[in-house]
PDB file of C-alpha atoms in Angstrom:
ATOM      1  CA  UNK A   1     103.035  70.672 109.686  1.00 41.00           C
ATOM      2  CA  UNK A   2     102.056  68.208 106.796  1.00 41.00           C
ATOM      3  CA  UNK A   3     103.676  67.687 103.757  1.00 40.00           C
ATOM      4  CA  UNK A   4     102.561  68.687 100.491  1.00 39.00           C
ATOM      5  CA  UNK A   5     101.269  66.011  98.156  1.00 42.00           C
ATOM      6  CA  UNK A   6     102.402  67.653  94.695  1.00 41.00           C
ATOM      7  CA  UNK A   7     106.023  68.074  96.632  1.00 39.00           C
ATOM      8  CA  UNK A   8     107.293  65.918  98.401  1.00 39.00           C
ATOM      9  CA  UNK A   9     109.647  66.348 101.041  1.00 38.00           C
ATOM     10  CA  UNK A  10     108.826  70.401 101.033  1.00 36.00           C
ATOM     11  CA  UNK A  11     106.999  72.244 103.846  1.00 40.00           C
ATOM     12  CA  UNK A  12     103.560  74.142 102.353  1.00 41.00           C
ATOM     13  CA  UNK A  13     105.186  77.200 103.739  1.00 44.00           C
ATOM     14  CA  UNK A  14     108.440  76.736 102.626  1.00 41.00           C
ATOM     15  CA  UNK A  15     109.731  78.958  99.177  1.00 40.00           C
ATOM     16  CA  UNK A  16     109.930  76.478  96.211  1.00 39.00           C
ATOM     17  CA  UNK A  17     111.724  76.682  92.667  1.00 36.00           C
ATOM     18  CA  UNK A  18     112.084  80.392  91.456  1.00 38.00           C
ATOM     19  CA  UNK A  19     111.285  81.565  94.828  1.00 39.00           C
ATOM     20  CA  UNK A  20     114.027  80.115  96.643  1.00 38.00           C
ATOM     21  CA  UNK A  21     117.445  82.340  96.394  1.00 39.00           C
ATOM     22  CA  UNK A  22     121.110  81.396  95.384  1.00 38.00           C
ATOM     23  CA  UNK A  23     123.391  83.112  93.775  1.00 37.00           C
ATOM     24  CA  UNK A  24     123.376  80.558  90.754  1.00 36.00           C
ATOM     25  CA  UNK A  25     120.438  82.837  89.281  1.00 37.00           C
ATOM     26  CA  UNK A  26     117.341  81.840  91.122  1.00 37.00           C
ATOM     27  CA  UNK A  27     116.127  84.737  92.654  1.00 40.00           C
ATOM     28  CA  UNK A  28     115.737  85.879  96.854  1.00 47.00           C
ATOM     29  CA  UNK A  29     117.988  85.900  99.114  1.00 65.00           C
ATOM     30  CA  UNK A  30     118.001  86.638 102.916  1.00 79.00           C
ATOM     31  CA  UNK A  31     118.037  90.276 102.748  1.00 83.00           C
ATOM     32  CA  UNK A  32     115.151  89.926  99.945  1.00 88.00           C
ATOM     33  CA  UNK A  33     112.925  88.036 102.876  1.00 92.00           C
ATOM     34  CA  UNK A  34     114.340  89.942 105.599  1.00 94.00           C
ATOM     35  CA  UNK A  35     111.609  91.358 108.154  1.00 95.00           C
ATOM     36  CA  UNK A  36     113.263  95.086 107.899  1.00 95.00           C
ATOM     37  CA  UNK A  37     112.122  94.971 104.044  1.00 95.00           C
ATOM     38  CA  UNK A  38     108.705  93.454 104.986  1.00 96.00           C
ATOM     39  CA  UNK A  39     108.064  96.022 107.223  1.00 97.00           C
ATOM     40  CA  UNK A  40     109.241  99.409 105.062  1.00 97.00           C
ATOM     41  CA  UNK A  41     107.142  97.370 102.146  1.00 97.00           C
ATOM     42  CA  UNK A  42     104.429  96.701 103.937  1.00 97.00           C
ATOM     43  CA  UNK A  43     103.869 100.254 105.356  1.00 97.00           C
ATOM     44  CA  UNK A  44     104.273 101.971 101.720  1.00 96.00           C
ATOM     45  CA  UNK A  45     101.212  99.727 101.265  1.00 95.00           C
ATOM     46  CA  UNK A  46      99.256 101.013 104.403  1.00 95.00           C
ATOM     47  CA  UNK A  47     100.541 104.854 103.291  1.00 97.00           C
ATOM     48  CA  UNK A  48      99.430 104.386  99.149  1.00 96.00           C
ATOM     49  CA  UNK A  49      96.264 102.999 100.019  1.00 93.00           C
ATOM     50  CA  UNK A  50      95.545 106.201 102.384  1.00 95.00           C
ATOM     51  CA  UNK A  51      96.858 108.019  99.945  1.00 96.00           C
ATOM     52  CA  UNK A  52      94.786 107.067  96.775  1.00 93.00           C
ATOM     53  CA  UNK A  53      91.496 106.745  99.339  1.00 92.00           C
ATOM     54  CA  UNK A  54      92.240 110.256 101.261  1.00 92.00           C
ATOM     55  CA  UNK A  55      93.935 111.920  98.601  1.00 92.00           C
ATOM     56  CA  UNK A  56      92.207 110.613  95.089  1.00 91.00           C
ATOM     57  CA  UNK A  57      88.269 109.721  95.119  1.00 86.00           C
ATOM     58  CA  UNK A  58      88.306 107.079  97.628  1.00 87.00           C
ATOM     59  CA  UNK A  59      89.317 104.645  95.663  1.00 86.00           C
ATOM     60  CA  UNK A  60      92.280 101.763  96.552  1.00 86.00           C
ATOM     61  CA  UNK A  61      95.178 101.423  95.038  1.00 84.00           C
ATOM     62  CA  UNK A  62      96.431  98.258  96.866  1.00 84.00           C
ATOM     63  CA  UNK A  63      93.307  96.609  98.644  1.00 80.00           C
ATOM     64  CA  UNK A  64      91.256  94.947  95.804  1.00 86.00           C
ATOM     65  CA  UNK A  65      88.867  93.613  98.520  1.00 84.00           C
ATOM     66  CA  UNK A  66      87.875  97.051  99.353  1.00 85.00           C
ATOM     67  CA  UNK A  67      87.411  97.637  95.584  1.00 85.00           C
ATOM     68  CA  UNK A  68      85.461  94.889  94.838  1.00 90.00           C
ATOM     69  CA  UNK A  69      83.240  95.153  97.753  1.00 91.00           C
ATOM     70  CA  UNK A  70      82.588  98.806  97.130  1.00 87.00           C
ATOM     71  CA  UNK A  71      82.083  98.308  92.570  1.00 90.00           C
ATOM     72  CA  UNK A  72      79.615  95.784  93.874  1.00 94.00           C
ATOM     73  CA  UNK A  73      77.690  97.985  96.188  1.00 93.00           C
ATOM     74  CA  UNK A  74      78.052 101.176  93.511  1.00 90.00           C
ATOM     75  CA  UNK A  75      76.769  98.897  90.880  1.00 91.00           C
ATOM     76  CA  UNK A  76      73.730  97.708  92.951  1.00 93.00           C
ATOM     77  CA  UNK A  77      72.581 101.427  93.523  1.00 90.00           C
ATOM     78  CA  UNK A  78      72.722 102.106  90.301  1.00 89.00           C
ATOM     79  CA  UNK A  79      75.895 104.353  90.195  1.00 90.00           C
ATOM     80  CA  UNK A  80      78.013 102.956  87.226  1.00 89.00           C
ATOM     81  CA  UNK A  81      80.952 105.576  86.909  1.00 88.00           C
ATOM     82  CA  UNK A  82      81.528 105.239  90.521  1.00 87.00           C
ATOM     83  CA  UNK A  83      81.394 101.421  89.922  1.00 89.00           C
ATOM     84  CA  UNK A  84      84.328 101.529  87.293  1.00 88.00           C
ATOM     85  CA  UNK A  85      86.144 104.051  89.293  1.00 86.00           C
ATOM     86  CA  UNK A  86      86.750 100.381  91.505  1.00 88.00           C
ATOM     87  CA  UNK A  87      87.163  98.050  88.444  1.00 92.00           C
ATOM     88  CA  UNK A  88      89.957 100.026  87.092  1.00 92.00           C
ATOM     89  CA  UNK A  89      92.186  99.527  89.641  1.00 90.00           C
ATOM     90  CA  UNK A  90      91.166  95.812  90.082  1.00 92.00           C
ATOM     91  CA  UNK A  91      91.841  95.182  86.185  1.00 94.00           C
ATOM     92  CA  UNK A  92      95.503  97.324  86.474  1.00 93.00           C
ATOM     93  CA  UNK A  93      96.262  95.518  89.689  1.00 92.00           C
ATOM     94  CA  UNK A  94      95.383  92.162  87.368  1.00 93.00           C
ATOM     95  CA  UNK A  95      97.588  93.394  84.613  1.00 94.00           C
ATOM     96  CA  UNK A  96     100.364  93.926  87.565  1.00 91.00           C
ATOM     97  CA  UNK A  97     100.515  90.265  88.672  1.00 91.00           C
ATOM     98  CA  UNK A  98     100.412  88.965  84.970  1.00 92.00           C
ATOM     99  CA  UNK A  99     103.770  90.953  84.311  1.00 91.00           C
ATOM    100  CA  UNK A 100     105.016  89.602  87.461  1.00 88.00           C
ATOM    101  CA  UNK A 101     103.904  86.041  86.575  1.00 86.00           C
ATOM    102  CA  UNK A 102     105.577  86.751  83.059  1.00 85.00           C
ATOM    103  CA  UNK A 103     108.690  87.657  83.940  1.00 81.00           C
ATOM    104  CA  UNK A 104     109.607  84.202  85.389  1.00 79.00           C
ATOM    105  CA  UNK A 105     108.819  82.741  82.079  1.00 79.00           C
ATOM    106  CA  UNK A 106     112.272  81.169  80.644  1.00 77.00           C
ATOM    107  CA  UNK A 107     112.154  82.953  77.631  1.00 77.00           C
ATOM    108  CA  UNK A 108     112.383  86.393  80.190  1.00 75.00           C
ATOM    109  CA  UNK A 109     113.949  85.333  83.223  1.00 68.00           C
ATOM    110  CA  UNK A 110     117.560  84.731  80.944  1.00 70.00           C
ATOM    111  CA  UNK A 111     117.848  88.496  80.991  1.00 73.00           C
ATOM    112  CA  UNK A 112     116.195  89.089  84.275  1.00 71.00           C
ATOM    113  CA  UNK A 113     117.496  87.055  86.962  1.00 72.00           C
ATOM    114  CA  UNK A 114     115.831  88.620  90.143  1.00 75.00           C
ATOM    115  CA  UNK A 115     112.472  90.534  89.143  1.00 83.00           C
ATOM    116  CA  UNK A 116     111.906  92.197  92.730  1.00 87.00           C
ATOM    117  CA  UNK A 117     114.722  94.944  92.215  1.00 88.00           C
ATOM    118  CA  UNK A 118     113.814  96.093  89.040  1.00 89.00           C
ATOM    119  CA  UNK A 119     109.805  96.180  90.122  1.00 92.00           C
ATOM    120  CA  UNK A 120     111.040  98.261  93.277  1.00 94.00           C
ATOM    121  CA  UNK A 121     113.110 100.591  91.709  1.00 94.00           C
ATOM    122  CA  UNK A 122     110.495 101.233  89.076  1.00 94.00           C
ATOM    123  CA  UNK A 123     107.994 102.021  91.843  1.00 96.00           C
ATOM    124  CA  UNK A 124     110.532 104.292  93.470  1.00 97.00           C
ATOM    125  CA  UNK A 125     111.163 106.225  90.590  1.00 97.00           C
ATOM    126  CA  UNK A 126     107.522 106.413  89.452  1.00 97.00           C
ATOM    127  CA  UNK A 127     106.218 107.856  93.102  1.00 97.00           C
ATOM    128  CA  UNK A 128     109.425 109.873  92.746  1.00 97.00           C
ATOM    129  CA  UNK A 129     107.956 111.538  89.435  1.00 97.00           C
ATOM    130  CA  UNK A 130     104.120 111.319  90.426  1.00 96.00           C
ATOM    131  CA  UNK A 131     105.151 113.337  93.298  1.00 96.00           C
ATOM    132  CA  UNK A 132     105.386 116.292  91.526  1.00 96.00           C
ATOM    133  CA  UNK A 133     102.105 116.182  89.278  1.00 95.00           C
ATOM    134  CA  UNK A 134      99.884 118.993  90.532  1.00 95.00           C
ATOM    135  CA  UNK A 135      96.596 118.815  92.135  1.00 92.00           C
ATOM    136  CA  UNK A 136      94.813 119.725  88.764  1.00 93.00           C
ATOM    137  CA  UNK A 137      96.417 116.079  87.302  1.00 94.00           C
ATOM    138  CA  UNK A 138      93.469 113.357  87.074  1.00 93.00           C
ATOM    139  CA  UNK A 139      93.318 110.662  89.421  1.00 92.00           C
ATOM    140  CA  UNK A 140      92.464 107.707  87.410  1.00 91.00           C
ATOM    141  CA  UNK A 141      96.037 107.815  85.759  1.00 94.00           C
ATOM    142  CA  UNK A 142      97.775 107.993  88.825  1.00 94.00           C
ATOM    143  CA  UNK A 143      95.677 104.983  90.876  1.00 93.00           C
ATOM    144  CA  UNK A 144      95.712 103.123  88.372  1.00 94.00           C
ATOM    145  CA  UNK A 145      99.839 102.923  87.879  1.00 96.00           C
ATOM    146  CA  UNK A 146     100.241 102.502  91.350  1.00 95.00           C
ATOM    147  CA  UNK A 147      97.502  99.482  91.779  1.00 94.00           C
ATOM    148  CA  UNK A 148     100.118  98.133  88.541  1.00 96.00           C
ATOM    149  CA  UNK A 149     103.144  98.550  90.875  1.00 95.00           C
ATOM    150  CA  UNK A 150     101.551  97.315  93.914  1.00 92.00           C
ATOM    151  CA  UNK A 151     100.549  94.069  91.889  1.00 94.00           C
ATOM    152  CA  UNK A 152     104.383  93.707  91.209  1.00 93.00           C
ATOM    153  CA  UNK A 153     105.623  94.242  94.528  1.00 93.00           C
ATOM    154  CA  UNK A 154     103.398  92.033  95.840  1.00 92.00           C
ATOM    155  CA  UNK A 155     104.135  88.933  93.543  1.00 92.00           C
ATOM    156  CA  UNK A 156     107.685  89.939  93.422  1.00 91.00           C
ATOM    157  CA  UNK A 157     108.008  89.760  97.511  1.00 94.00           C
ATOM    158  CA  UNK A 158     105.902  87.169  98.143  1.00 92.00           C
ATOM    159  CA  UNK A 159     107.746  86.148 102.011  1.00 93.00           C
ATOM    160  CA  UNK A 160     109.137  87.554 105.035  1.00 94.00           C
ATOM    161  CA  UNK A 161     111.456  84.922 105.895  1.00 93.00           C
ATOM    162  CA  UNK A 162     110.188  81.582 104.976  1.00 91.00           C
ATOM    163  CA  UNK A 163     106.812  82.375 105.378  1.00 95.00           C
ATOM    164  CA  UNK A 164     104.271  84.013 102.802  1.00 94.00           C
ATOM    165  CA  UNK A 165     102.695  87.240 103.570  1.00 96.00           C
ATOM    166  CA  UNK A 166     101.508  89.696 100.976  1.00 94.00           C
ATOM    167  CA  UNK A 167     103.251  93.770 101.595  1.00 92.00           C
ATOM    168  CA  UNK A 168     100.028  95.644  99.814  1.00 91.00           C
ATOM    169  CA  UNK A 169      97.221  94.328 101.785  1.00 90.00           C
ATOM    170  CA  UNK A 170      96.857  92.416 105.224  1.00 90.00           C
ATOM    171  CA  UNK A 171      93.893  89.808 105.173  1.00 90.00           C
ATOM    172  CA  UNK A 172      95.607  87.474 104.453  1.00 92.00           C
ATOM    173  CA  UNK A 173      98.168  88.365 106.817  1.00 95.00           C
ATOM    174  CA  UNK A 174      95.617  88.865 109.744  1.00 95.00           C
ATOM    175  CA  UNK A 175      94.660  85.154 109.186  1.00 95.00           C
ATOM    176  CA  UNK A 176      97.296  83.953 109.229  1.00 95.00           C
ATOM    177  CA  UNK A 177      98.624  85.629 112.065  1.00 95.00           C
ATOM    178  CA  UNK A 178      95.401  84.348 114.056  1.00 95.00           C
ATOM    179  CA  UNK A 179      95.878  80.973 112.920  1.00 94.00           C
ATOM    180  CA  UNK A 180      99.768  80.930 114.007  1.00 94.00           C
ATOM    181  CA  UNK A 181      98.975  82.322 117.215  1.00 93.00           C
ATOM    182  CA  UNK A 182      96.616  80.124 117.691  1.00 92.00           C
ATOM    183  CA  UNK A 183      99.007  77.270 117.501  1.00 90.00           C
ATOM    184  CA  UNK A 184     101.173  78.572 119.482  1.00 89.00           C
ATOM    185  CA  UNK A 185      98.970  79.474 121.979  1.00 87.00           C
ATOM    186  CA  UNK A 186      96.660  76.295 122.204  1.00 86.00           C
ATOM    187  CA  UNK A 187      97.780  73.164 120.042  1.00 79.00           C
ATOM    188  CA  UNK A 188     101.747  72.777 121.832  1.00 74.00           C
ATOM    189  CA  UNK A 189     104.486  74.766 122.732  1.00 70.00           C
ATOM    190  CA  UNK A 190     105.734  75.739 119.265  1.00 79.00           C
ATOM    191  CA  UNK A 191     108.232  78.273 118.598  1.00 88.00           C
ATOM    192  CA  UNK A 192     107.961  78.229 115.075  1.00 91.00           C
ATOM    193  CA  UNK A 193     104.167  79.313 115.026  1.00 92.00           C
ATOM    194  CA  UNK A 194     104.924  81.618 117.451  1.00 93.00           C
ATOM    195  CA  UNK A 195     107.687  83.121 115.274  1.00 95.00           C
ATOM    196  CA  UNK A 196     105.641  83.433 112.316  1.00 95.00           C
ATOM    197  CA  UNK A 197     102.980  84.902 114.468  1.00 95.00           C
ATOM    198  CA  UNK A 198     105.386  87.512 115.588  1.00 96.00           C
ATOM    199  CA  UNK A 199     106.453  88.318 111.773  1.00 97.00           C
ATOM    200  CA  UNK A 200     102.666  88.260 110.488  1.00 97.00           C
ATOM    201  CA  UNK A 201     101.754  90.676 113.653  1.00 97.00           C
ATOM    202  CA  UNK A 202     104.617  93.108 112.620  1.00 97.00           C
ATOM    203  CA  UNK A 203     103.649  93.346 109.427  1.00 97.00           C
ATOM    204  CA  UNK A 204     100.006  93.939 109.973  1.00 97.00           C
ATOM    205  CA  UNK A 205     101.006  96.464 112.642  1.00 97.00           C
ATOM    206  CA  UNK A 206     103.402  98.264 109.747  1.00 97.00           C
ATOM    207  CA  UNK A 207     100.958  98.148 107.793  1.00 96.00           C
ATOM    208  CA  UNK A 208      98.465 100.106 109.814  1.00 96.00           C
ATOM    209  CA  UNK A 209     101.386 102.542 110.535  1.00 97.00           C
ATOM    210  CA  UNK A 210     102.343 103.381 106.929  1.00 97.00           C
ATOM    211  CA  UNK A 211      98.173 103.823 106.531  1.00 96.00           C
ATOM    212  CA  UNK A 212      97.737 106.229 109.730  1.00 97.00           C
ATOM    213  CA  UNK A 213     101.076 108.203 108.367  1.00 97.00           C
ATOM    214  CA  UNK A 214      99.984 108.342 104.844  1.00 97.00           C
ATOM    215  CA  UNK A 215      96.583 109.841 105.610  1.00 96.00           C
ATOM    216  CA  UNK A 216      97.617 112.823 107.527  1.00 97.00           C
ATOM    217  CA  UNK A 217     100.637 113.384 104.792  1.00 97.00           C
ATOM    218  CA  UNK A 218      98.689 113.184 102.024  1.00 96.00           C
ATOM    219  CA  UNK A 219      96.134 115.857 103.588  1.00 95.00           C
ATOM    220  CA  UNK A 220      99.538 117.983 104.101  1.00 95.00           C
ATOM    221  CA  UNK A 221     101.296 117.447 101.061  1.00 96.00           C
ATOM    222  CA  UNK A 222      98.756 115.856  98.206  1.00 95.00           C
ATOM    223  CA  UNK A 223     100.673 114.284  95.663  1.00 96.00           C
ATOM    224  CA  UNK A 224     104.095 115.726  97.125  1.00 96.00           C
ATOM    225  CA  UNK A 225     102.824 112.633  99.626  1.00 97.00           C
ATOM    226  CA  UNK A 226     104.299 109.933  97.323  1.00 97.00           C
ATOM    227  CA  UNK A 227     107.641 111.509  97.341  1.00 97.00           C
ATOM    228  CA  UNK A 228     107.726 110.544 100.937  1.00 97.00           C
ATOM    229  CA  UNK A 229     106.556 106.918  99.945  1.00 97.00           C
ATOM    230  CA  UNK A 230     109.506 106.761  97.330  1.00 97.00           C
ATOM    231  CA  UNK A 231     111.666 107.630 100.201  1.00 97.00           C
ATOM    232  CA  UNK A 232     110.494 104.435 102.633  1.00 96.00           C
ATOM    233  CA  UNK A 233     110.702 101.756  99.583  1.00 97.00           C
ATOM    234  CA  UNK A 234     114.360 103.201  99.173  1.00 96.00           C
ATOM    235  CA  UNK A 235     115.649 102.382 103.036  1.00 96.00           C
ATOM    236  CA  UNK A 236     114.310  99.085 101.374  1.00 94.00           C
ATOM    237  CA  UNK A 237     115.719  99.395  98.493  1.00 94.00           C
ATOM    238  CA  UNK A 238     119.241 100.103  99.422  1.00 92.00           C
ATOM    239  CA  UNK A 239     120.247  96.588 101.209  1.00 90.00           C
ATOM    240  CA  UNK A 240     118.993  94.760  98.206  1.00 90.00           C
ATOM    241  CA  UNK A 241     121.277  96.466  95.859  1.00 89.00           C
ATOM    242  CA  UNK A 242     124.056  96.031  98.092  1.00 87.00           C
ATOM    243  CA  UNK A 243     123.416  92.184  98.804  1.00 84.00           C
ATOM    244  CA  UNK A 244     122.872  91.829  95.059  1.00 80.00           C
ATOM    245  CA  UNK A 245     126.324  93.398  94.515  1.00 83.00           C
ATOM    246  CA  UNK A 246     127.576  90.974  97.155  1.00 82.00           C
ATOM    247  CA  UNK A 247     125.935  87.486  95.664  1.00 78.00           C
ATOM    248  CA  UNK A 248     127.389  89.104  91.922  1.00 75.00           C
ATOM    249  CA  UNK A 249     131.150  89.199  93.573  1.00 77.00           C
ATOM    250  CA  UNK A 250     131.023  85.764  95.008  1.00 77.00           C
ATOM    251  CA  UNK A 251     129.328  84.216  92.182  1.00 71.00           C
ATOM    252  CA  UNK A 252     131.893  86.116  90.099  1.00 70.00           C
ATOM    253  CA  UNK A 253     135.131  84.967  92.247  1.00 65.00           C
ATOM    254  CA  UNK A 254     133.743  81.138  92.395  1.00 58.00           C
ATOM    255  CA  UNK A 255     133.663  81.359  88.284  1.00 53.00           C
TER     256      UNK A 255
END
């Protein structure tokens, strides 16, 4: 694999700067990039997007392709509030990723260190709450705070192990699973390509999981659906706390 002109000496694929983990307050770690926690984040992606399509005016609350493609195609027949029922969610999921982006600023990052487990814990305790609105509760509100927290999960676990991937949407993901595979396949025996394959393929397959499961829950359970959802992020949730709380006691015992 080549090297990247702008940095020298770093694989494209590699995590750089503030996404590279220590416990001298640059954020990640290996439970933060662990596979487990791509999976369980990657299949509350598949299950919200269900949900919002299935459960809330088939719109998308994490797949911005599928929103733009279908604002365009509403807009070219004529049928405008159908057409912004797509751009909302595409501006909120903008809005998402600028907060994300902003919280690495210096002036921010001084007071927090790691952005991913406050962004997952407010997810978890928003789908916790949402859960409980009743079917009579518009949907616009609701899609558009979870296409928000989707845009901050995604930029705020941007890798399953060294490799990036995105946990709200799998394009990208399919690509580059085809394009890893490929190498391994055809170019020369490489284990590394076929490793990432093997993560990318997981991932896209969790992802299609969490959508199949959140379809026929949300057609059970409505909004009592996302309670469910809060409950997978929080199997993901749990071993970052606790390897937070471990990096805090060694960093505190080398002081």
């Amino acid at each position: 694999m080549g090297q990247s002109a702008a940095a020298p000496g770093i694989q494209p694929d590699q995590p750089t700067g503030n996404q590279l983990g220590s416990t001298g307050g640059v954020w990640s770690n290996a439970a933060h990039n662990s596979l487990s926690v791509a999976l369980l984040l990657a299949a509350s992606g598949g299950f919200l997007d269900a949900f919002t399509y299935f459960g809330h005016g088939h719109v998308f609350a994490n797949a911005m392709t599928g929103n733009v493609v279908l604002l365009g195609i509403n807009a070219a027949a004529g049928e405008t509030r159908q057409a912004l029922s797509h751009l909302w969610p595409i501006l909120a999921f903008l809005l998402g990723v600028a907060v994300a982006r902003g919280l690495r600023l210096p002036r921010f990052s001084r007071f927090v260190r790691d952005p991913s487990l406050p962004a997952l814990s407010l997810e978890i305790l928003f789908l916790c709450a949402a859960g409980w609105l009743p079917r009579s509760f518009p949907s616009q509100p609701l899609v558009l705070a979870i296409s928000f927290l989707a845009a901050l999960q995604s930029s705020t676990f941007p890798r399953v192990e060294k490799w990036a991937y995105n946990s709200t949407m799998t394009t990208g993901n399919l690509r580059q699973f085809g394009e890893a595979a490929f190498s391994a396949v055809f170019s020369r025996p490489d284990a590394e390509s076929a490793r990432k394959a093997i993560l990318l393929a997981a991932v896209c397959l969790a992802f299609t999981v969490g959508a199949v499961v959140g379809a026929g829950v949300t057609s059970a359970l409505h909004n009592r659906a996302l309670v469910v959802c809060a409950l997978l992020l929080s199997c993901a949730w749990l071993p970052l706390v606790l390897s937070d709380r471990r990096q805090r006691a060694l960093a505190g015992g080398g002081s």
